Amino acid sequence: MQVKHAEQAQTNPRYKAAVRDLLLQLADDELCIGHRDSEWLGLAPDIEEDVAFSSIAQDEVGHAAFYLNLLRDLDGEDPDAAAFFRKSRDRRNAVLAERLNGDWAETIVRRYFYDVFDEIRTEALRESSYVPLARGVAKIRREERYHLMHFQLWFTRLSAAGGEARERMNRAVEGLWPEVKGCFSLGGWERQLVASAVISLDSNEMERRWLNRMKPVFAQAGLQWPGPLPMVNQDGRCGAHSSHLEELLQTMGEVVRQDPAARW
Amino acid sequence: MGNGRETEVMRALQEVKDPEIPAVSILELGMVNQATVTGHHVRVEVTPTFVGCPALDWIHGQIVEHLKKIPGIEEVEVVFVIDPPWTSDRITLEGRRKLESFGIAPPPKTEDPDPLNTVPRCPYCGADQGEVKNLFGPTACRSIYYCKHCRQPFEGMKAV
Ligand SMILES: [Zn+2]
């Protein structure tokens, strides 16, 4: 089955609801992580990273806007309102994406974990039955490739450096590991999403692929393998979030709330 | 509708430049999929270089402004699409030449597997022995390199 455009999706309420939920997962992940990236502006360890993080943040927020535009086509929701004014319980991002940046090691580890996950997820969307999504993802993957390359380089370099760098990397891995599983969750609509081929992999298979990709990188980088991924306490895909998201939304919406009708 | 009108549309689109690289038009960047004239109406299909390109509103405005100058054109419709996706291989030969003379190395071919180890020719001195300084540059579509021959940094378009 192929659903070529929003009007066609609207004729099937369950399909539409599942796609809507997935679009929010995608948009909210990219929006949160893009916002966290932007927090490094002016503070990154060197000028190159300042430039890199601003560029990457811009890409991610652009991707979030793209997904929110698909959402508007689907059910008329205003993209700006969805980005700025939705309550945290209506957000569908993984908790990993909302976390504070932490130190540089934690930033790099979170980013790399997320980008490998996102690569697997977007691969699973390339043949999506929802054609507008499949098309967008084809384009977005061409851009994400650069992010992944960048963070893989940092991840292996910092780990291989030994000393304090590797210590911090190990500490960052340990701190982030309990949140990783939350990325693979597809939320309340997983069965519908997989059954109607909106996405070609279920959460278990995405997790398996992620672990398979990560293991050799850990070995090569000389990092301790922390073992199986534990269950998460809060499933962000179902609207359960940490206080970090509340803080993020406060900051992100600070300007727009001063005058929601202002034009920029 | 007639060909004459469409040639005029193309000529007008050639006047719409990339706001960051005013030497190169959106046609030369390969951003225009098609332009169709029907009576007094013209529809231009544009594909952004990057999904999050912040210049799209500006480009939209420029297209409308330039096309409305054509006698007989009353309505200009601009649609942004990402299918087929823009790739840096769509930049025309003329576009590549203009980029280089503007001081920005044109992109390597997208089949080149490894951007971390692919360095374009220096647009200033033409030397090949450069290195990647930063995959990310001042705009989403550019990287920063360093030329070991003339010893200065230069920018290049990403292969995307
Ligand atoms: Zn040179």
Coordinates of C-alpha atoms and ligand atoms in Angstrom, one line a residue:
Chain A
M1 CA 0.0 0.0 0.0
Q2 CA 1.2 3.5 -0.8
V3 CA -0.3 6.6 0.6
K4 CA 0.7 9.3 -1.8
H5 CA -0.5 12.5 0.0
A6 CA -2.2 13.8 3.1
E7 CA -5.7 13.7 1.7
Q8 CA -5.4 10.0 1.1
A9 CA -4.1 9.5 4.7
Q10 CA -7.1 11.4 6.0
T11 CA -9.5 8.8 4.8
N12 CA -8.0 6.2 7.2
P13 CA -8.2 7.5 10.8
R14 CA -6.0 4.9 12.3
Y15 CA -3.3 5.3 9.7
K16 CA -3.5 9.1 10.0
A17 CA -3.2 8.9 13.8
A18 CA -0.2 6.7 13.6
V19 CA 1.6 8.9 11.1
R20 CA 0.8 11.9 13.1
D21 CA 2.4 10.4 16.2
L22 CA 5.5 9.3 14.2
L23 CA 5.9 12.8 12.7
L24 CA 5.8 14.3 16.2
Q25 CA 8.5 11.8 17.3
L26 CA 10.7 12.8 14.4
A27 CA 10.0 16.6 14.8
D28 CA 10.4 16.6 18.6
D29 CA 13.7 14.7 18.5
E30 CA 15.2 17.0 15.9
L31 CA 13.9 20.1 17.6
C32 CA 15.2 19.2 21.0
I33 CA 18.6 18.1 19.8
G34 CA 18.9 21.1 17.5
H35 CA 18.1 23.4 20.4
R36 CA 20.7 21.7 22.6
D37 CA 23.2 22.1 19.8
S38 CA 22.5 25.8 19.6
E39 CA 23.3 26.1 23.3
W40 CA 27.0 25.6 22.4
L41 CA 27.1 28.7 20.4
G42 CA 29.9 31.0 21.7
L43 CA 30.9 28.3 24.2
A44 CA 32.2 25.4 22.1
P45 CA 35.9 24.4 22.8
D46 CA 37.1 26.0 19.5
I47 CA 35.9 28.2 16.7
E48 CA 35.5 25.2 14.3
E49 CA 33.0 23.6 16.7
D50 CA 31.2 26.9 17.2
V51 CA 30.7 27.0 13.4
A52 CA 29.9 23.3 13.2
F53 CA 27.3 23.4 16.0
S54 CA 25.5 26.4 14.6
S55 CA 25.3 24.7 11.2
I56 CA 24.1 21.4 12.6
A57 CA 21.6 23.1 14.8
Q58 CA 20.2 24.9 11.8
D59 CA 19.9 21.7 9.9
E60 CA 18.1 20.0 12.7
V61 CA 15.6 22.8 13.3
G62 CA 15.1 22.8 9.5
H63 CA 14.3 19.1 9.6
A64 CA 11.9 19.6 12.6
A65 CA 10.2 22.3 10.6
F66 CA 9.9 20.0 7.6
Y67 CA 8.2 17.2 9.7
L68 CA 5.9 19.8 11.3
N69 CA 4.9 21.0 7.8
L70 CA 4.0 17.4 6.9
L71 CA 1.9 17.4 10.1
R72 CA 0.2 20.6 9.0
D73 CA -0.7 19.0 5.7
L74 CA -2.1 16.0 7.6
D75 CA -4.3 17.7 10.1
G76 CA -3.9 21.5 9.8
E77 CA -1.8 22.0 12.9
D78 CA 0.1 25.2 12.8
P79 CA 3.9 24.4 12.8
D80 CA 4.9 27.3 15.0
A81 CA 2.3 26.6 17.5
A82 CA 3.2 22.9 17.5
A83 CA 6.9 23.8 18.0
F84 CA 6.5 26.4 20.7
F85 CA 3.2 26.0 22.5
R86 CA 2.7 22.3 22.9
K87 CA 2.8 21.0 26.5
S88 CA 5.5 18.6 27.4
R89 CA 3.1 15.7 27.9
D90 CA 2.2 16.1 24.2
R91 CA 5.9 15.9 23.1
R92 CA 7.1 12.7 21.6
N93 CA 10.8 13.0 21.7
A94 CA 13.0 10.5 23.3
V95 CA 14.3 11.6 26.8
L96 CA 17.9 11.3 25.5
A97 CA 17.3 14.2 23.1
E98 CA 16.0 16.6 25.7
R99 CA 18.8 16.1 28.3
L100 CA 21.1 18.9 29.2
N101 CA 24.3 18.9 27.2
G102 CA 26.6 18.2 30.1
D103 CA 30.3 18.5 29.4
W104 CA 31.9 18.2 26.0
A105 CA 32.3 14.4 26.3
E106 CA 28.6 14.0 27.2
T107 CA 27.6 16.2 24.3
I108 CA 29.6 14.2 21.9
V109 CA 28.4 10.8 23.2
R110 CA 24.7 11.8 23.2
R111 CA 25.1 13.3 19.8
Y112 CA 26.8 10.2 18.4
F113 CA 24.3 7.8 20.0
Y114 CA 21.4 9.8 18.6
D115 CA 22.8 10.1 15.1
V116 CA 23.5 6.4 14.8
F117 CA 19.9 5.8 16.0
D118 CA 18.5 8.4 13.6
E119 CA 20.5 6.9 10.7
I120 CA 18.8 3.5 11.4
R121 CA 15.4 5.1 11.8
T122 CA 15.6 7.1 8.6
E123 CA 16.9 4.1 6.7
A124 CA 13.7 2.3 7.9
L125 CA 11.6 5.2 6.5
R126 CA 13.1 5.3 3.1
E127 CA 10.4 3.0 1.7
S128 CA 7.7 4.4 3.9
S129 CA 4.2 3.8 2.8
Y130 CA 3.6 7.5 3.5
V131 CA 5.2 8.8 0.4
P132 CA 5.6 12.5 1.5
L133 CA 7.7 11.2 4.5
A134 CA 9.8 8.8 2.4
R135 CA 10.7 11.7 0.0
G136 CA 11.6 14.1 2.7
V137 CA 13.7 11.5 4.5
A138 CA 15.7 10.8 1.2
K139 CA 16.8 14.4 1.2
I140 CA 17.3 14.7 5.0
R141 CA 19.6 11.6 5.0
R142 CA 22.0 13.4 2.6
E143 CA 22.5 16.1 5.2
E144 CA 22.5 13.9 8.3
R145 CA 25.4 11.9 6.8
Y146 CA 27.6 14.9 7.6
H147 CA 26.5 15.1 11.2
L148 CA 27.1 11.4 11.7
M149 CA 30.6 11.6 10.2
H150 CA 31.5 14.5 12.4
F151 CA 30.4 13.0 15.7
Q152 CA 31.9 9.6 14.9
L153 CA 35.2 11.3 14.4
W154 CA 34.9 13.1 17.7
F155 CA 33.7 10.0 19.5
T156 CA 36.7 7.9 18.4
R157 CA 39.2 10.7 18.8
L158 CA 38.3 11.6 22.3
S159 CA 38.2 8.0 23.4
A160 CA 41.5 7.2 21.7
A161 CA 43.1 10.1 23.3
G162 CA 43.2 8.3 26.7
G163 CA 43.7 10.1 29.9
E164 CA 41.1 12.5 31.1
A165 CA 39.3 12.5 27.8
R166 CA 38.7 8.8 27.9
E167 CA 37.7 8.9 31.5
R168 CA 35.1 11.5 30.7
M169 CA 33.9 9.5 27.7
N170 CA 33.4 6.5 29.9
R171 CA 31.6 8.5 32.5
A172 CA 29.4 10.1 29.8
V173 CA 28.6 6.6 28.3
E174 CA 27.6 5.4 31.8
G175 CA 25.4 8.4 32.4
L176 CA 23.6 8.2 29.1
W177 CA 23.2 4.5 28.7
P178 CA 20.0 4.3 30.8
E179 CA 18.2 6.6 28.3
V180 CA 19.3 5.0 25.1
K181 CA 16.5 2.4 24.8
G182 CA 14.0 5.2 24.9
C183 CA 15.0 6.2 21.3
F184 CA 13.9 3.0 19.8
S185 CA 10.4 3.1 21.3
L186 CA 7.8 3.9 18.6
G187 CA 5.2 4.9 21.2
G188 CA 1.6 3.9 21.4
W189 CA 1.1 3.4 17.6
E190 CA 4.0 1.0 17.0
R191 CA 1.9 -1.9 15.8
Q192 CA -0.1 0.2 13.4
L193 CA 3.1 1.9 12.1
V194 CA 4.8 -1.4 11.4
A195 CA 1.7 -3.2 10.1
S196 CA 1.0 -0.5 7.6
A197 CA 4.6 -0.2 6.6
V198 CA 5.0 3.5 7.6
I199 CA 8.3 2.2 9.0
S200 CA 10.0 -1.0 8.0
L201 CA 11.6 -1.9 11.4
D202 CA 10.1 -2.3 14.8
S203 CA 11.7 -1.0 18.0
N204 CA 13.4 -4.3 18.8
E205 CA 15.0 -4.5 15.4
M206 CA 16.2 -0.9 15.6
E207 CA 17.7 -1.6 18.9
R208 CA 19.5 -4.7 17.7
R209 CA 21.0 -2.9 14.8
W210 CA 22.1 0.0 17.0
L211 CA 23.9 -2.4 19.4
N212 CA 25.5 -4.2 16.5
R213 CA 26.9 -1.0 15.1
M214 CA 28.0 0.4 18.4
K215 CA 29.9 -2.7 19.7
P216 CA 32.8 -2.5 17.2
V217 CA 33.1 1.2 17.6
F218 CA 33.4 0.8 21.4
A219 CA 36.1 -1.9 20.9
Q220 CA 38.0 0.3 18.4
A221 CA 37.7 3.3 20.7
G222 CA 38.9 1.4 23.7
L223 CA 35.7 2.2 25.7
Q224 CA 34.1 -0.2 28.3
W225 CA 31.0 -1.9 26.9
P226 CA 28.3 -1.2 29.5
G227 CA 26.2 -4.3 28.7
P228 CA 22.6 -4.6 27.7
L229 CA 20.4 -1.5 27.5
P230 CA 18.2 -1.2 30.6
M231 CA 14.5 -0.3 30.4
V232 CA 13.8 3.4 30.6
N233 CA 12.0 5.0 33.5
Q234 CA 10.2 7.5 31.2
D235 CA 9.1 6.8 27.7
G236 CA 9.2 10.1 26.0
R237 CA 7.4 8.7 23.0
C238 CA 4.4 8.4 25.2
G239 CA 4.7 11.9 26.7
A240 CA 6.7 11.1 29.8
H241 CA 9.6 13.5 30.2
S242 CA 12.3 14.7 32.5
S243 CA 12.4 18.2 34.0
H244 CA 15.0 19.0 31.4
L245 CA 12.4 19.2 28.7
E246 CA 10.3 21.7 30.7
E247 CA 13.4 23.9 31.1
L248 CA 14.2 23.5 27.4
L249 CA 10.6 24.5 26.4
Q250 CA 10.7 27.5 28.7
T251 CA 13.9 28.8 27.1
M252 CA 13.0 28.0 23.5
G253 CA 9.6 29.8 23.8
E254 CA 10.9 32.7 25.8
V255 CA 11.0 35.2 23.0
V256 CA 7.9 34.1 21.1
R257 CA 5.8 34.2 24.2
Q258 CA 6.5 37.9 24.7
D259 CA 4.4 38.6 21.6
P260 CA 3.0 35.6 19.9
A261 CA 1.5 37.7 17.1
A262 CA 4.8 39.4 16.2
R263 CA 6.0 38.8 12.6
W264 CA 9.7 38.1 12.0
Chain B
M1 CA 1.8 30.4 -23.9
G2 CA 4.6 30.0 -26.5
N3 CA 8.3 29.5 -26.1
G4 CA 9.1 33.2 -26.2
R5 CA 7.4 33.8 -22.9
E6 CA 9.3 30.8 -21.3
T7 CA 12.6 32.1 -22.5
E8 CA 11.8 35.4 -20.9
V9 CA 11.0 33.6 -17.6
M10 CA 14.3 31.8 -17.7
R11 CA 16.1 35.1 -18.4
A12 CA 14.4 36.6 -15.4
L13 CA 15.2 33.7 -13.2
Q14 CA 18.8 34.1 -14.1
E15 CA 18.6 37.4 -12.3
V16 CA 17.6 35.7 -9.0
K17 CA 20.9 35.2 -7.1
D18 CA 21.8 33.2 -4.1
P19 CA 21.7 35.8 -1.3
E20 CA 25.0 34.4 0.2
I21 CA 26.7 34.0 -3.2
P22 CA 25.5 36.8 -5.4
A23 CA 27.7 35.7 -8.3
V24 CA 25.5 32.6 -8.9
S25 CA 21.9 32.4 -9.9
I26 CA 19.3 29.9 -8.7
L27 CA 19.3 28.5 -12.2
E28 CA 23.0 27.9 -12.1
L29 CA 22.7 26.3 -8.7
G30 CA 20.2 23.9 -10.2
M31 CA 17.4 24.9 -7.8
V32 CA 14.7 25.4 -10.5
N33 CA 12.9 22.2 -11.4
Q34 CA 10.6 23.8 -13.9
A35 CA 8.8 26.9 -14.8
T36 CA 5.4 26.7 -16.6
V37 CA 3.6 29.6 -18.1
T38 CA -0.2 29.4 -18.6
G39 CA -1.8 32.6 -19.8
H40 CA -0.9 35.3 -17.3
H41 CA 0.2 32.8 -14.7
V42 CA 3.6 31.3 -14.1
R43 CA 4.4 28.5 -11.8
V44 CA 8.0 28.0 -10.7
E45 CA 9.0 24.8 -8.9
V46 CA 12.1 25.3 -6.8
T47 CA 14.0 22.8 -4.8
P48 CA 16.0 24.1 -1.8
T49 CA 19.7 23.2 -1.5
F50 CA 19.2 22.3 2.2
V51 CA 15.9 21.5 4.0
G52 CA 16.5 24.1 6.6
C53 CA 17.8 26.8 4.2
P54 CA 16.8 30.1 5.8
A55 CA 16.9 32.0 2.5
L56 CA 13.8 30.5 1.0
D57 CA 11.4 33.4 1.9
W58 CA 13.9 35.8 0.4
I59 CA 14.3 33.7 -2.8
H60 CA 10.5 33.4 -3.1
G61 CA 10.2 37.2 -2.9
Q62 CA 13.0 37.7 -5.5
I63 CA 11.4 35.3 -8.0
V64 CA 8.0 37.1 -7.7
E65 CA 9.6 40.5 -8.1
H66 CA 11.6 39.5 -11.2
L67 CA 8.9 37.6 -12.9
K68 CA 6.3 40.3 -12.4
K69 CA 8.4 42.6 -14.5
I70 CA 7.7 40.5 -17.6
P71 CA 4.9 42.1 -19.6
G72 CA 1.8 39.9 -19.5
I73 CA 2.8 38.0 -16.3
E74 CA 0.3 38.8 -13.6
E75 CA 0.4 35.9 -11.2
V76 CA 3.6 34.2 -9.9
E77 CA 3.3 30.9 -8.0
V78 CA 6.4 29.6 -6.3
V79 CA 6.4 26.1 -4.9
F80 CA 9.2 24.5 -2.9
V81 CA 9.5 20.8 -3.4
I82 CA 12.1 18.3 -2.3
D83 CA 11.3 15.6 -4.8
P84 CA 13.5 15.0 -6.7
P85 CA 15.9 16.2 -4.0
W86 CA 18.5 18.9 -4.8
T87 CA 22.0 17.5 -5.0
S88 CA 25.2 19.4 -5.6
D89 CA 25.6 17.5 -8.9
R90 CA 22.8 19.8 -10.2
I91 CA 25.0 22.8 -10.2
T92 CA 25.7 23.7 -13.9
L93 CA 29.2 24.0 -15.4
E94 CA 28.7 27.8 -15.6
G95 CA 27.6 27.7 -12.0
R96 CA 30.7 25.8 -11.0
R97 CA 32.9 28.2 -12.9
K98 CA 31.3 31.2 -11.2
L99 CA 31.6 29.7 -7.8
E100 CA 35.3 29.2 -8.2
S101 CA 35.9 32.7 -9.5
F102 CA 33.9 34.0 -6.5
G103 CA 36.4 32.1 -4.3
I104 CA 34.3 29.1 -3.4
A105 CA 35.4 25.7 -4.6
P106 CA 32.7 23.9 -6.5
P107 CA 31.6 20.6 -4.9
P108 CA 33.3 17.3 -5.5
K109 CA 31.0 14.7 -7.2
T110 CA 28.6 13.1 -4.8
E111 CA 29.9 9.7 -5.6
D112 CA 33.1 10.6 -3.8
P113 CA 32.7 8.4 -0.8
D114 CA 34.5 10.2 1.9
P115 CA 34.1 14.0 2.4
L116 CA 36.6 13.9 5.3
N117 CA 39.3 13.0 2.8
T118 CA 38.1 14.8 -0.3
V119 CA 39.6 18.2 -0.8
P120 CA 38.7 20.3 -3.8
R121 CA 41.2 22.4 -5.7
C122 CA 42.1 25.8 -4.0
P123 CA 40.0 28.5 -5.8
Y124 CA 42.8 31.0 -5.2
C125 CA 45.9 29.3 -6.4
G126 CA 44.6 26.1 -8.0
A127 CA 46.7 23.8 -5.9
D128 CA 45.5 20.4 -4.9
Q129 CA 47.3 19.9 -1.6
G130 CA 44.7 21.2 0.8
E131 CA 43.1 19.7 3.9
V132 CA 39.7 19.7 5.5
K133 CA 39.5 22.3 8.2
N134 CA 35.9 21.9 9.0
L135 CA 33.1 19.9 7.3
F136 CA 30.8 22.7 8.4
G137 CA 31.0 26.3 7.2
P138 CA 29.3 29.6 7.5
T139 CA 26.2 28.3 5.7
A140 CA 24.7 24.8 5.6
C141 CA 26.0 24.1 2.1
R142 CA 29.7 24.9 2.6
S143 CA 32.7 23.4 4.2
I144 CA 36.0 25.1 5.1
Y145 CA 39.4 23.9 3.8
Y146 CA 43.0 25.0 4.2
C147 CA 45.3 25.3 1.2
K148 CA 48.8 24.3 2.2
H149 CA 50.2 25.8 -1.0
C150 CA 49.0 29.4 -0.7
R151 CA 48.5 29.0 3.1
Q152 CA 45.1 30.3 3.5
P153 CA 41.7 28.9 4.3
F154 CA 39.1 28.7 1.6
E155 CA 35.4 27.6 1.4
G156 CA 33.9 24.9 -0.8
M157 CA 30.4 23.7 -1.5
K158 CA 29.6 20.4 0.2
A159 CA 28.9 17.3 -1.9
V160 CA 25.3 16.6 -0.9
Ligands
ZN1 ZN 45.8 27.9 -2.5

